[in-house]
PDB file of C-alpha atoms in Angstrom:
ATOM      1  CA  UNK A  18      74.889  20.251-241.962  1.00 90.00           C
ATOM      2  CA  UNK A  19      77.198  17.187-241.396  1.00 95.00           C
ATOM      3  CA  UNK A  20      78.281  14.939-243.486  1.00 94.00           C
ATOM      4  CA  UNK A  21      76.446  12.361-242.157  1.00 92.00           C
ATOM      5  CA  UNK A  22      73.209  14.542-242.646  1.00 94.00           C
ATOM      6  CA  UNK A  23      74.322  15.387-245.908  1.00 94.00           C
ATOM      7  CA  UNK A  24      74.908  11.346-246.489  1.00 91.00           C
ATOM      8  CA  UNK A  25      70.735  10.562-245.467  1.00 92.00           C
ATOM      9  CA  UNK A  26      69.412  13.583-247.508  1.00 93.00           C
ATOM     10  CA  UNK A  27      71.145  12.033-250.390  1.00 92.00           C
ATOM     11  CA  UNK A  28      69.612   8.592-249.516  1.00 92.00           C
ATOM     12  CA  UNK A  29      66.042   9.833-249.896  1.00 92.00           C
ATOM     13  CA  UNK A  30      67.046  10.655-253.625  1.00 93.00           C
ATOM     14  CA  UNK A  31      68.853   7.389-254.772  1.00 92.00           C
ATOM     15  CA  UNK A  32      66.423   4.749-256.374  1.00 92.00           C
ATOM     16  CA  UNK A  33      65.802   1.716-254.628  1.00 91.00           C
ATOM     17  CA  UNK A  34      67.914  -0.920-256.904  1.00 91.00           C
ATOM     18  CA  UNK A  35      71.240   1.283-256.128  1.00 92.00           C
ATOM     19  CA  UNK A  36      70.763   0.898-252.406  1.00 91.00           C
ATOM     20  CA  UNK A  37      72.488  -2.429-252.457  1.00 92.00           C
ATOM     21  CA  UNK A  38      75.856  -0.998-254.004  1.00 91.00           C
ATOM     22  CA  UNK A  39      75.663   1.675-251.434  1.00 92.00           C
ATOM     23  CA  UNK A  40      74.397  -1.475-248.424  1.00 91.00           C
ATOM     24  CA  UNK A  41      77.686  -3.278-249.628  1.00 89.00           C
ATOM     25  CA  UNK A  42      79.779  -0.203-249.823  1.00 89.00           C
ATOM     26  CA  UNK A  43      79.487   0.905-246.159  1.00 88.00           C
ATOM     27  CA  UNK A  44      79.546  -2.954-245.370  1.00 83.00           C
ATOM     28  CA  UNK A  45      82.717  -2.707-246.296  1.00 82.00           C
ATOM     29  CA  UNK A  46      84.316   0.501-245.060  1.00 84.00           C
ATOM     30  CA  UNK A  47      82.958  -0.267-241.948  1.00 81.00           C
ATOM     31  CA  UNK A  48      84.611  -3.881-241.644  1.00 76.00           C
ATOM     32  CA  UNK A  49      86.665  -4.303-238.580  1.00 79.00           C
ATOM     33  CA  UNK A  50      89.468  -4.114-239.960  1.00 78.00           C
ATOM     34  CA  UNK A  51      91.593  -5.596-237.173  1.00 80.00           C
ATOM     35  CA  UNK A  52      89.903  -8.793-237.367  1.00 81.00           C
ATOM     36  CA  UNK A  53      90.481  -8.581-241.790  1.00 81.00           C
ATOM     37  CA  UNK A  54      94.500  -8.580-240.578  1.00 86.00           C
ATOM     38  CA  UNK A  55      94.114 -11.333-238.357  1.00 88.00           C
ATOM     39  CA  UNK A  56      92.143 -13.260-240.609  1.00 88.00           C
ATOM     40  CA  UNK A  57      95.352 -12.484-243.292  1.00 89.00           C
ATOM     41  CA  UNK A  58      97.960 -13.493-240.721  1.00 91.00           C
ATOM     42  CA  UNK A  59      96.772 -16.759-239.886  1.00 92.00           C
ATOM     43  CA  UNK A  60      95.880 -17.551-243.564  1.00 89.00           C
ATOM     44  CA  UNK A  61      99.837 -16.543-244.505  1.00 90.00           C
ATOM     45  CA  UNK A  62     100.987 -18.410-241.513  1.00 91.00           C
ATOM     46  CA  UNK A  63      98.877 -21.454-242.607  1.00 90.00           C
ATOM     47  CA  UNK A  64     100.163 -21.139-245.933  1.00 85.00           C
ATOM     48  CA  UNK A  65     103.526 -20.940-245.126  1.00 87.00           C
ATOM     49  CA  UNK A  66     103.580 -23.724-242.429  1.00 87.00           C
ATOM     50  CA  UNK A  67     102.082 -26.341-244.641  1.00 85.00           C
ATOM     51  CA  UNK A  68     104.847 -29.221-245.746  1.00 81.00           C
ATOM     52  CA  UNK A  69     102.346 -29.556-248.951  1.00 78.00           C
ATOM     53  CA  UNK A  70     102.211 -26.237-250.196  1.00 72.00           C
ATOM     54  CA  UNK A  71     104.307 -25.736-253.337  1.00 71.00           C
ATOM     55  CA  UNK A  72     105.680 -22.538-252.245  1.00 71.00           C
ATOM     56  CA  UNK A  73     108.760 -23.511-253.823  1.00 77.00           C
ATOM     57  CA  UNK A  74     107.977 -24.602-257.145  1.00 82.00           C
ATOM     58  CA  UNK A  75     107.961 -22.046-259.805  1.00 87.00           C
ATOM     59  CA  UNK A  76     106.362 -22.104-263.132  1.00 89.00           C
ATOM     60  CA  UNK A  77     107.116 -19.837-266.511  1.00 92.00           C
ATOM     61  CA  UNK A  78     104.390 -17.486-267.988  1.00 93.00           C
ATOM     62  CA  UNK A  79     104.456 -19.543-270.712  1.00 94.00           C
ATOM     63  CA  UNK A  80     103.755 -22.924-268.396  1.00 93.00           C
ATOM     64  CA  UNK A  81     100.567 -20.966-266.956  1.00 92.00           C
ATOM     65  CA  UNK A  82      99.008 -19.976-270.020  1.00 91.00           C
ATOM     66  CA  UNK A  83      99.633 -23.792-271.347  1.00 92.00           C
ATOM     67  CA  UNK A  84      97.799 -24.852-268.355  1.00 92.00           C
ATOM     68  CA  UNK A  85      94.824 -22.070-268.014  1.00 92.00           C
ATOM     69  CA  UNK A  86      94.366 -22.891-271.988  1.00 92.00           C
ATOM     70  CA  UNK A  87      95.665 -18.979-272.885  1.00 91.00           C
ATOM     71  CA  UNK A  88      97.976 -20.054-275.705  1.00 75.00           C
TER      72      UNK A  88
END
């Protein structure tokens, strides 16, 4: 039996509320992933070619708890 056989038996045994998880699992793992890089380059380049980004500020732990309300 393949694995993909062995994949649709299982199926027939899993109740119906878990078939989502298992509907967004192989969602996922079957995401091109080519296009998820592209996607990530362009965002990074966008990031990084913006005159407003802060890129080069920096802030202490201590500043970022102060500011999320963590101290």
């Amino acid at each position: 039996m393949s694995n993909k056989e062995k994949i649709i038996t299982l199926l027939e045994d899993i109740p119906e509320y878990k078939l989502g998880y298992i509907l967004a699992y192989i969602q996922g793992i079957t995401a091109d992933d080519e296009n998820d890089d592209l996607y990530c380059r362009k965002l990074a380049e966008s990031y990084l070619n913006d005159p407003k980004s802060e890129q080069e500020e920096t802030y202490t732990l201590e500043e970022c708890k102060k500011e999320w309300g963590l101290d």
